[in-house]
Coordinates of C-alpha atoms in Angstrom, one line a residue:
X1 CA 0.0 0.0 0.0
X2 CA 1.3 3.5 -0.9
X3 CA 0.3 7.0 -1.4
X4 CA 1.7 9.2 -4.1
X5 CA 1.6 12.9 -4.7
X6 CA 1.3 14.6 -8.1
X7 CA 0.6 18.2 -9.0
X8 CA -0.2 19.1 -5.5
X9 CA -2.9 16.5 -5.1
X10 CA -2.6 13.4 -2.9
X11 CA -4.0 10.2 -4.4
X12 CA -5.2 7.6 -2.1
X13 CA -3.7 4.2 -1.6
X14 CA -4.8 1.7 -4.2
X15 CA -6.7 -0.5 -1.8
X16 CA -8.9 2.5 -0.8
X17 CA -12.2 3.2 -2.5
X18 CA -12.0 5.4 -5.6
X19 CA -13.2 8.9 -4.8
X20 CA -15.2 10.7 -7.5
X21 CA -14.7 14.4 -8.1
X22 CA -18.3 15.5 -7.5
X23 CA -17.6 19.3 -7.4
X24 CA -21.1 20.6 -6.8
X25 CA -22.0 18.0 -4.2
X26 CA -18.8 18.5 -2.3
X27 CA -19.0 22.3 -2.3
X28 CA -22.7 22.3 -1.4
X29 CA -22.1 19.9 1.5
X30 CA -19.3 22.2 2.8
X31 CA -21.5 25.4 2.6
X32 CA -19.9 26.6 -0.7
X33 CA -23.0 26.4 -3.0
X34 CA -23.0 30.2 -3.5
X35 CA -19.3 30.1 -4.4
X36 CA -20.0 27.4 -6.9
X37 CA -22.5 29.6 -8.7
X38 CA -20.3 32.7 -8.5
X39 CA -17.3 30.8 -10.0
X40 CA -19.4 29.3 -12.8
X41 CA -21.0 32.6 -13.7
X42 CA -17.7 34.4 -13.8
X43 CA -16.4 31.7 -16.2
X44 CA -19.5 31.9 -18.3
X45 CA -19.1 35.6 -18.7
X46 CA -15.6 35.1 -19.9
X47 CA -16.6 32.3 -22.3
X48 CA -19.5 34.3 -23.7
X49 CA -17.5 37.5 -24.2
X50 CA -14.7 35.7 -26.1
X51 CA -16.7 35.9 -29.3
X52 CA -15.4 32.5 -30.5
X53 CA -11.8 31.3 -30.8
X54 CA -9.9 29.5 -33.5
X55 CA -9.1 25.8 -33.1
X56 CA -7.1 24.3 -36.0
X57 CA -6.5 20.6 -36.4
X58 CA -3.2 19.3 -35.1
X59 CA -1.0 16.7 -36.7
X60 CA 2.4 15.6 -35.6
X61 CA 2.7 18.5 -33.1
X62 CA 1.9 21.2 -35.7
X63 CA -1.3 23.1 -36.4
X64 CA -2.8 22.2 -39.7
X65 CA -3.8 25.5 -41.2
X66 CA -6.5 24.7 -43.8
X67 CA -10.2 25.2 -44.2
X68 CA -12.3 26.1 -41.2
X69 CA -15.9 25.8 -40.2
X70 CA -17.9 28.0 -37.8
X71 CA -19.7 26.3 -34.9
X72 CA -22.8 28.0 -33.5
X73 CA -24.3 27.4 -30.1
X74 CA -27.6 25.5 -29.8
X75 CA -28.5 27.9 -27.0
X76 CA -28.7 30.8 -29.4
X77 CA -27.6 30.8 -33.0
X78 CA -26.2 34.3 -32.6
X79 CA -23.5 32.9 -30.2
X80 CA -20.4 31.8 -32.0
X81 CA -18.6 29.0 -30.2
X82 CA -15.6 29.2 -32.5
X83 CA -14.0 28.2 -35.8
X84 CA -12.6 24.7 -36.2
X85 CA -10.5 22.8 -38.6
X86 CA -12.5 21.4 -41.5
X87 CA -10.5 18.3 -42.0
X88 CA -10.5 16.0 -45.0
X89 CA -9.4 12.4 -45.9
X90 CA -5.9 13.6 -46.7
X91 CA -5.5 15.1 -43.2
X92 CA -6.9 12.0 -41.6
X93 CA -4.4 9.8 -43.5
X94 CA -1.6 12.2 -42.5
X95 CA -2.6 11.9 -38.9
X96 CA -2.6 8.1 -39.0
X97 CA 1.0 8.3 -40.5
X98 CA 2.0 10.6 -37.6
X99 CA 0.6 8.1 -35.1
X100 CA 2.4 5.2 -36.8
X101 CA 5.7 7.1 -36.6
X102 CA 5.2 8.0 -32.9
X103 CA 4.0 4.6 -31.8
X104 CA 7.5 3.0 -31.1
X105 CA 8.5 5.8 -28.8
X106 CA 5.2 6.2 -27.0
X107 CA 4.6 2.5 -26.5
X108 CA 8.1 2.2 -25.3
X109 CA 7.7 4.9 -22.7
X110 CA 7.5 3.5 -19.2
X111 CA 3.9 3.0 -18.3
X112 CA 4.4 5.0 -15.1
X113 CA 5.4 8.0 -17.1
X114 CA 2.3 7.7 -19.2
X115 CA 0.2 7.5 -16.1
X116 CA 1.9 10.6 -14.7
X117 CA 1.1 12.6 -17.8
X118 CA -2.6 11.8 -17.3
X119 CA -2.4 12.7 -13.6
X120 CA -1.0 16.1 -14.6
X121 CA -3.7 16.5 -17.2
X122 CA -6.3 15.8 -14.5
X123 CA -4.8 18.4 -12.3
X124 CA -4.9 21.0 -15.1
X125 CA -8.5 20.2 -15.8
X126 CA -9.3 20.5 -12.1
X127 CA -7.8 24.0 -12.1
X128 CA -9.9 25.0 -15.1
X129 CA -13.1 23.1 -14.4
X130 CA -15.4 26.2 -14.4
X131 CA -14.1 27.4 -17.7
X132 CA -14.6 23.9 -19.1
X133 CA -18.1 23.6 -17.7
X134 CA -19.1 27.0 -19.2
X135 CA -17.7 25.9 -22.5
X136 CA -19.8 22.8 -22.4
X137 CA -22.9 24.9 -21.8
X138 CA -22.1 27.0 -24.8
X139 CA -21.3 24.2 -27.2
X140 CA -23.8 21.5 -26.3
X141 CA -26.4 23.2 -24.1
X142 CA -26.0 21.6 -20.7
X143 CA -27.1 23.5 -17.6
X144 CA -24.3 24.3 -15.1
X145 CA -24.9 21.2 -13.0
X146 CA -24.9 18.8 -15.9
X147 CA -21.8 20.6 -17.4
X148 CA -19.8 20.4 -14.2
X149 CA -20.8 16.8 -13.7
X150 CA -19.3 16.1 -17.1
X151 CA -16.0 17.9 -16.3
X152 CA -15.9 15.9 -13.1
X153 CA -16.4 12.6 -15.0
X154 CA -13.6 13.5 -17.4
X155 CA -11.2 14.0 -14.5
X156 CA -12.5 10.7 -12.9
X157 CA -11.7 8.8 -16.1
X158 CA -8.1 10.0 -16.2
X159 CA -7.5 9.3 -12.5
X160 CA -9.3 6.0 -12.5
X161 CA -7.5 4.6 -15.5
X162 CA -4.2 5.7 -14.1
X163 CA -5.1 4.0 -10.9
X164 CA -6.0 0.8 -12.8
X165 CA -2.6 0.9 -14.6
X166 CA -0.9 1.1 -11.1
X167 CA -3.1 -1.5 -9.6
X168 CA -2.3 -4.0 -12.3
X169 CA 1.4 -3.1 -12.4
X170 CA 1.2 -2.1 -16.1
X171 CA -0.6 -5.3 -16.9
X172 CA 2.3 -7.6 -16.6
X173 CA 2.3 -10.7 -14.4
X174 CA 4.4 -13.7 -13.7
X175 CA 2.9 -17.1 -14.3
X176 CA 3.6 -20.6 -13.1
X177 CA 6.3 -22.1 -15.3
X178 CA 5.7 -25.6 -16.8
X179 CA 9.4 -26.5 -16.6
X180 CA 12.0 -25.7 -13.9
X181 CA 14.3 -23.9 -16.3
X182 CA 11.6 -21.6 -17.7
X183 CA 10.3 -18.2 -16.5
X184 CA 6.9 -17.2 -17.8
X185 CA 5.3 -13.8 -17.9
X186 CA 2.1 -12.5 -19.4
X187 CA 2.1 -9.0 -20.7
X188 CA -0.6 -6.9 -22.3
X189 CA 0.8 -4.8 -25.1
X190 CA -0.8 -2.0 -27.2
X191 CA -2.2 -2.7 -30.7
X192 CA -0.9 0.5 -32.4
X193 CA -2.9 3.3 -33.9
X194 CA -6.5 3.9 -32.6
X195 CA -9.2 6.2 -34.1
X196 CA -11.3 7.8 -31.3
X197 CA -14.6 9.1 -32.6
X198 CA -16.5 11.3 -30.2
X199 CA -20.2 12.1 -29.5
X200 CA -21.9 15.4 -29.0
X201 CA -23.7 14.6 -25.8
X202 CA -20.6 14.0 -23.6
X203 CA -17.9 15.7 -25.8
X204 CA -15.5 16.1 -22.9
X205 CA -16.0 13.2 -20.6
X206 CA -16.5 10.4 -23.2
X207 CA -13.7 11.9 -25.3
X208 CA -11.4 11.9 -22.3
X209 CA -12.4 8.4 -21.3
X210 CA -11.9 6.8 -24.7
X211 CA -8.7 8.7 -25.5
X212 CA -7.2 8.2 -22.0
X213 CA -7.8 4.4 -22.3
X214 CA -6.1 4.2 -25.7
X215 CA -3.1 6.3 -24.8
X216 CA -2.4 5.3 -21.3
X217 CA -2.1 1.7 -22.4
X218 CA 0.6 2.7 -25.0
X219 CA -1.4 3.2 -28.2
X220 CA -1.3 6.4 -30.3
X221 CA -4.5 8.2 -31.2
X222 CA -6.2 10.2 -33.9
X223 CA -9.0 12.1 -32.2
X224 CA -12.0 13.1 -34.2
X225 CA -14.3 15.5 -32.4
X226 CA -18.0 15.7 -33.2
X227 CA -18.9 18.5 -35.5
X228 CA -21.9 19.4 -33.4
X229 CA -19.9 20.2 -30.3
X230 CA -16.1 20.2 -31.2
X231 CA -14.9 22.7 -28.5
X232 CA -14.6 20.4 -25.5
X233 CA -12.5 17.8 -27.4
X234 CA -10.2 20.6 -28.6
X235 CA -9.8 21.8 -25.1
X236 CA -9.0 18.3 -23.9
X237 CA -6.3 18.1 -26.7
X238 CA -4.8 21.3 -25.5
X239 CA -4.7 20.1 -21.9
X240 CA -3.0 16.9 -23.0
X241 CA -0.3 18.8 -24.8
X242 CA 0.3 21.0 -21.8
X243 CA 0.5 17.9 -19.6
X244 CA 3.4 16.6 -21.7
X245 CA 1.9 14.4 -24.4
X246 CA 4.7 14.1 -27.0
X247 CA 4.1 15.3 -30.6
X248 CA 2.4 12.7 -32.9
X249 CA 1.2 10.4 -30.1
X250 CA -2.1 12.3 -30.1
X251 CA -3.4 14.0 -33.2
X252 CA -6.7 15.9 -33.7
X253 CA -8.6 16.1 -36.9
X254 CA -12.1 17.7 -36.8
X255 CA -14.4 17.5 -39.8
X256 CA -17.3 15.6 -41.3
X257 CA -17.9 11.9 -40.8
X258 CA -18.1 11.4 -44.5
X259 CA -14.6 12.7 -45.0
X260 CA -12.5 12.4 -41.8
X261 CA -14.5 9.6 -40.1
X262 CA -14.7 7.3 -43.2
X263 CA -11.0 7.9 -43.9
X264 CA -10.0 6.8 -40.4
X265 CA -12.2 3.7 -40.1
X266 CA -11.3 2.7 -43.6
X267 CA -7.6 3.0 -43.1
X268 CA -5.7 -0.3 -43.0
X269 CA -3.1 1.3 -40.7
X270 CA -5.7 2.0 -38.0
X271 CA -5.4 -0.9 -35.6
X272 CA -8.5 -0.2 -33.5
X273 CA -11.5 2.0 -33.3
X274 CA -13.4 3.3 -30.2
X275 CA -16.7 5.0 -31.0
X276 CA -19.7 6.4 -29.2
X277 CA -22.7 7.2 -31.4
X278 CA -25.5 5.8 -33.5
X279 CA -26.2 2.2 -34.0
X280 CA -26.0 2.4 -37.8
X281 CA -22.5 4.0 -37.8
X282 CA -21.2 1.6 -35.1
X283 CA -22.4 -1.4 -36.9
X284 CA -21.0 -0.2 -40.2
X285 CA -17.6 0.2 -38.6
X286 CA -17.8 -3.4 -37.3
X287 CA -19.0 -4.8 -40.6
X288 CA -16.4 -3.3 -42.8
X289 CA -12.8 -3.9 -41.6
X290 CA -10.3 -2.4 -44.1
X291 CA -8.0 -5.5 -44.0
X292 CA -8.4 -9.2 -43.6
X293 CA -8.9 -10.4 -40.1
X294 CA -10.6 -8.6 -37.2
X295 CA -9.5 -5.5 -35.4
X296 CA -10.9 -4.4 -32.1
X297 CA -13.9 -2.1 -32.3
X298 CA -15.2 -0.8 -29.0
X299 CA -18.6 0.7 -29.8
X300 CA -21.3 2.1 -27.5
X301 CA -24.4 2.7 -29.6
X302 CA -27.3 3.9 -27.5
X303 CA -30.5 2.2 -26.3
X304 CA -34.2 2.3 -25.6
X305 CA -34.1 2.3 -21.8
X306 CA -37.1 1.2 -19.6
X307 CA -38.1 1.7 -16.0
X308 CA -40.6 -0.6 -14.3
X309 CA -42.7 0.9 -11.4
X310 CA -44.6 -1.6 -9.3
X311 CA -47.6 -0.8 -7.0
X312 CA -45.4 -1.3 -3.9
X313 CA -42.9 1.4 -5.0
X314 CA -42.4 4.7 -3.2
X315 CA -44.2 6.6 -6.0
X316 CA -42.6 10.0 -5.1
X317 CA -39.1 8.6 -5.4
X318 CA -40.1 6.7 -8.6
X319 CA -41.5 9.9 -10.2
X320 CA -38.3 11.8 -9.3
X321 CA -36.1 9.0 -10.7
X322 CA -38.0 8.6 -13.9
X323 CA -38.3 12.3 -14.6
X324 CA -34.6 12.9 -14.0
X325 CA -33.6 10.1 -16.3
X326 CA -36.1 11.1 -19.0
X327 CA -35.5 14.8 -19.1
X328 CA -32.0 15.4 -17.8
X329 CA -30.0 17.1 -20.6
X330 CA -33.2 17.1 -22.7
X331 CA -33.2 13.3 -23.0
X332 CA -30.0 13.3 -25.0
X333 CA -28.2 10.6 -23.0
X334 CA -27.6 7.1 -24.2
X335 CA -28.9 6.0 -20.8
X336 CA -32.0 8.3 -20.8
X337 CA -35.3 6.6 -19.9
X338 CA -37.7 6.8 -22.8
X339 CA -40.3 4.2 -21.8
X340 CA -41.8 3.5 -18.3
X341 CA -44.0 0.5 -17.4
X342 CA -46.3 1.2 -14.5
X343 CA -48.5 -1.4 -12.6
X344 CA -52.1 -0.7 -13.7
X345 CA -53.4 -0.1 -10.2
X346 CA -51.2 3.0 -9.8
X347 CA -50.6 4.0 -13.4
X348 CA -53.0 7.0 -13.5
X349 CA -51.8 8.4 -10.2
X350 CA -48.1 7.9 -11.1
X351 CA -48.6 9.5 -14.6
X352 CA -50.2 12.5 -13.0
X353 CA -47.1 12.8 -10.7
X354 CA -44.8 12.6 -13.8
X355 CA -46.8 15.3 -15.6
X356 CA -46.6 17.5 -12.5
X357 CA -42.8 17.2 -12.5
X358 CA -42.5 17.9 -16.2
X359 CA -44.7 21.0 -15.9
X360 CA -42.4 22.3 -13.1
X361 CA -39.2 21.9 -15.1
X362 CA -37.8 25.3 -16.3
X363 CA -36.8 25.2 -20.0
X364 CA -34.5 28.0 -21.0
X365 CA -31.1 29.3 -21.6
X366 CA -28.8 26.8 -19.8
X367 CA -26.5 29.7 -18.6
X368 CA -29.4 30.8 -16.4
X369 CA -29.2 29.5 -12.8
X370 CA -32.8 28.3 -12.7
X371 CA -32.8 26.4 -15.9
X372 CA -33.3 22.6 -15.8
X373 CA -33.6 21.8 -19.5
X374 CA -31.6 23.6 -22.1
X375 CA -31.9 23.1 -25.9
X376 CA -31.6 20.0 -28.0
X377 CA -28.4 19.9 -30.0
X378 CA -29.4 20.8 -33.5
X379 CA -32.3 22.3 -35.5
X380 CA -32.8 18.8 -37.0
X381 CA -33.2 17.3 -33.5
X382 CA -35.8 20.0 -32.8
X383 CA -37.6 19.2 -36.0
X384 CA -37.6 15.5 -35.3
X385 CA -39.0 16.2 -31.8
X386 CA -41.9 18.1 -33.4
X387 CA -42.5 15.3 -35.9
X388 CA -42.5 12.6 -33.3
X389 CA -44.7 14.6 -30.9
X390 CA -47.3 14.9 -33.7
X391 CA -47.0 11.1 -34.2
X392 CA -47.6 10.6 -30.5
X393 CA -50.6 12.9 -30.6
X394 CA -52.1 11.0 -33.5
X395 CA -51.7 7.5 -32.1
X396 CA -51.8 8.2 -28.3
X397 CA -52.3 11.0 -25.8
X398 CA -49.8 13.7 -25.2
X399 CA -50.2 14.4 -21.5
X400 CA -47.8 17.3 -21.4
X401 CA -45.3 19.0 -23.8
X402 CA -45.2 18.1 -27.4
X403 CA -44.2 21.6 -28.5
X404 CA -41.4 24.0 -29.2
X405 CA -40.6 26.5 -26.4
X406 CA -40.1 30.0 -27.7
X407 CA -40.9 33.1 -25.7
X408 CA -37.5 34.8 -26.2
X409 CA -35.8 31.5 -27.1
X410 CA -36.6 31.4 -30.8
X411 CA -32.9 31.6 -31.8
X412 CA -32.2 28.3 -30.0
X413 CA -33.5 24.8 -30.2
X414 CA -35.8 24.6 -27.2
X415 CA -38.6 22.0 -26.7
X416 CA -40.8 21.0 -23.8
X417 CA -40.5 17.8 -21.7
X418 CA -43.1 15.5 -23.2
X419 CA -45.1 12.5 -21.8
X420 CA -47.2 10.4 -24.1
X421 CA -49.7 7.8 -22.8
X422 CA -51.7 5.1 -24.6
X423 CA -49.5 4.2 -27.6
X424 CA -49.7 0.7 -29.0
X425 CA -47.0 -1.6 -27.6
X426 CA -45.2 -2.0 -31.0
X427 CA -45.4 1.7 -31.9
X428 CA -42.3 3.3 -33.4
X429 CA -42.0 5.7 -30.5
X430 CA -41.9 2.7 -28.1
X431 CA -39.1 1.0 -30.0
X432 CA -36.9 3.7 -31.7
X433 CA -34.2 5.6 -29.8
X434 CA -35.3 9.2 -30.1
X435 CA -32.6 11.2 -28.2
X436 CA -35.1 14.0 -27.4
X437 CA -37.2 14.5 -24.2
X438 CA -40.1 12.2 -25.0
X439 CA -41.2 9.6 -22.4
X440 CA -43.8 7.0 -23.3
X441 CA -46.0 5.5 -20.5
X442 CA -47.5 2.0 -20.5
X443 CA -49.4 0.0 -17.9
X444 CA -48.8 -3.7 -16.9
X445 CA -50.5 -6.4 -15.0
X446 CA -47.7 -8.6 -13.7
X447 CA -44.0 -8.2 -13.1
X448 CA -43.3 -11.1 -15.5
X449 CA -45.2 -9.2 -18.3
X450 CA -43.3 -5.9 -17.5
X451 CA -39.9 -7.5 -17.6
X452 CA -40.7 -9.3 -20.9
X453 CA -41.8 -6.1 -22.5
X454 CA -38.9 -4.1 -21.1
X455 CA -36.5 -6.7 -22.6
X456 CA -38.4 -6.7 -26.0
X457 CA -35.9 -4.4 -27.7
X458 CA -32.8 -4.8 -29.8
X459 CA -30.9 -2.6 -27.3
X460 CA -29.6 -3.4 -23.8
X461 CA -27.8 -0.5 -22.1
X462 CA -29.6 0.6 -18.9
X463 CA -32.8 -0.3 -17.1
X464 CA -34.4 0.4 -13.7
X465 CA -37.1 -0.7 -11.4
X466 CA -38.9 1.0 -8.4
X467 CA -40.4 -1.5 -6.0
X468 CA -40.9 -2.1 -2.3
X469 CA -40.1 -5.7 -2.7
X470 CA -36.4 -6.9 -2.6
X471 CA -37.5 -10.1 -4.2
X472 CA -39.0 -8.2 -7.1
X473 CA -35.8 -6.2 -7.5
X474 CA -33.6 -9.3 -7.5
X475 CA -35.9 -11.0 -10.0
X476 CA -35.6 -7.9 -12.2
X477 CA -31.7 -7.9 -11.9
X478 CA -31.6 -11.6 -12.8
X479 CA -33.8 -11.3 -15.8
X480 CA -33.1 -7.9 -17.3
X481 CA -31.2 -8.0 -20.6
X482 CA -29.3 -4.8 -19.9
X483 CA -25.7 -4.1 -18.9
X484 CA -26.5 -1.4 -16.3
X485 CA -29.5 -2.0 -14.0
X486 CA -30.7 0.0 -11.0
X487 CA -33.3 -0.5 -8.3
X488 CA -35.0 2.4 -6.5
X489 CA -32.4 5.0 -7.7
X490 CA -34.1 8.3 -7.1
X491 CA -31.2 10.4 -8.4
X492 CA -31.7 8.7 -11.8
X493 CA -33.6 5.6 -12.5
X494 CA -31.5 4.7 -15.6
X495 CA -28.9 7.5 -15.7
X496 CA -25.8 8.6 -13.7
X497 CA -23.3 5.7 -13.7
X498 CA -20.2 6.8 -11.8
X499 CA -16.7 6.0 -12.9
X500 CA -15.1 3.4 -10.7
X501 CA -18.5 2.3 -9.3
X502 CA -21.0 1.4 -12.0
X503 CA -19.3 0.1 -15.2
X504 CA -21.2 1.5 -18.1
X505 CA -21.7 -1.4 -20.5
X506 CA -24.1 -2.1 -23.3
X507 CA -25.6 -5.5 -24.2
X508 CA -27.1 -6.6 -27.5
X509 CA -27.1 -3.7 -30.0
X510 CA -26.0 -1.2 -27.4
X511 CA -22.4 -2.3 -27.3
X512 CA -19.8 -4.4 -29.1
X513 CA -17.7 -6.0 -26.3
X514 CA -19.8 -6.6 -23.1
X515 CA -17.2 -4.7 -21.1
X516 CA -18.0 -1.3 -19.6
X517 CA -16.3 2.1 -19.5
X518 CA -15.2 3.3 -16.0
X519 CA -14.8 -0.3 -14.8
X520 CA -11.9 -2.8 -14.3
X521 CA -12.3 -4.6 -17.6
X522 CA -12.1 -1.6 -19.9
X523 CA -8.4 -1.0 -20.3
X524 CA -7.4 -4.5 -21.4
X525 CA -9.5 -4.1 -24.5
X526 CA -6.9 -1.7 -25.8
X527 CA -4.2 -4.3 -25.5
X528 CA -3.4 -7.8 -26.7
X529 CA -1.8 -10.6 -24.6
X530 CA 1.7 -11.8 -25.1
X531 CA 3.1 -14.9 -23.4
X532 CA 6.8 -14.5 -22.7
X533 CA 9.0 -17.5 -21.8
X534 CA 12.7 -17.1 -20.8
X535 CA 14.8 -20.3 -20.5
X536 CA 17.5 -19.9 -17.9

């Protein structure tokens, strides 16, 4: 057991529980809630007054000065987030070559030094967390609490994966030798060049998690930010350079999926791909390897997440947990609850409680302190929301919402939290991942029926139950075809997995490997095993 110190922060001994960052919760518990809001608002003022900054692509330690594109904020189209490199296939290929050249040196760097770079990066992000949170609000529309939670998660990923490298001694272990004159070791070694393709909904934390995992294990990386929210990934890149990442080990190429993304996943010199995004794109990456044989593809591809509420449940807690999971960040989480099955005897009462909570949610500019729900990410997402709401109104009953929210917000992409009751079981809105704040409510007669219907989806990411019966909860755990399951979780019935605690893993069409981010089985996916025998 040992304790080590880096960048002024003391890291706990490896046999102690992992401590998550949790900035707001910690400050509020210590009487610093007002200071939290003051610091965020000061940072937001600076971010909003910057007028947008320039973020070119970076290849081999040099800025790639080429075409640029302008990114506008979903909060208000008059707010310019910045200008970003408009990469193309040639830049993507150049970045892969840079990674290939840097790989021998980076993979040969002592794993402890790689860990120290990420610990320094975590320290830098900790010092700038309010600026990073305000940048997230600007670029993808999260309110201050959701934005700070994402910054915290990015820091957690870097520290947890560093801790895992230390706990596993760089993933090298001695084995029992079959003969007296032999010494046998098993070592996990990096594959080579990885493409990291990032989502809009967690453009800092998921980017940090995927990229850290690939790099800390000795691979080199081409990082492709999402075009819908590129700023946080660019900020993460800048932090990594400042922390000591050598030129070429990490390259950044922003640009369209049709150009940059296709050139990366179709490049035979890319040894692995880690991706978070749509099912169609993830499955296409897995189906079309650019060379004979398989390469690792670690893909997380969304879901259609259910919650079951039984008659014995604490209905107040259940309503809070369902509403938080359905409408947090405007329903734009892979783990968002989009269908809830409620025992028939309490369905009407419970639905009324959900409607009450949705009506109380403040929709508005996420920079405002009182806002709960900010915008959806794009105009297309807003238009899709309107289309699906009309479909729900035609085939069911819209209990609340189902409309755009304007009233001074017409320059952004604001919609109301929406609850739809009475849709047919096989309806499109019950089966399709929507990624907007639409929740469909259904009744059920028996727990067996509810679990069967909850499982009746091609996806399998998160699911939850609220019940007063431990036996019902255990039955749900044993029979749910989902990688992340919760019982009676008021803070989020399907959302809010914490790094180091709840591994975030998708089953069925929700994931490609059956091993989750933020858990002990994630890092080995970025390496392959080598058995080493020395005869003495």
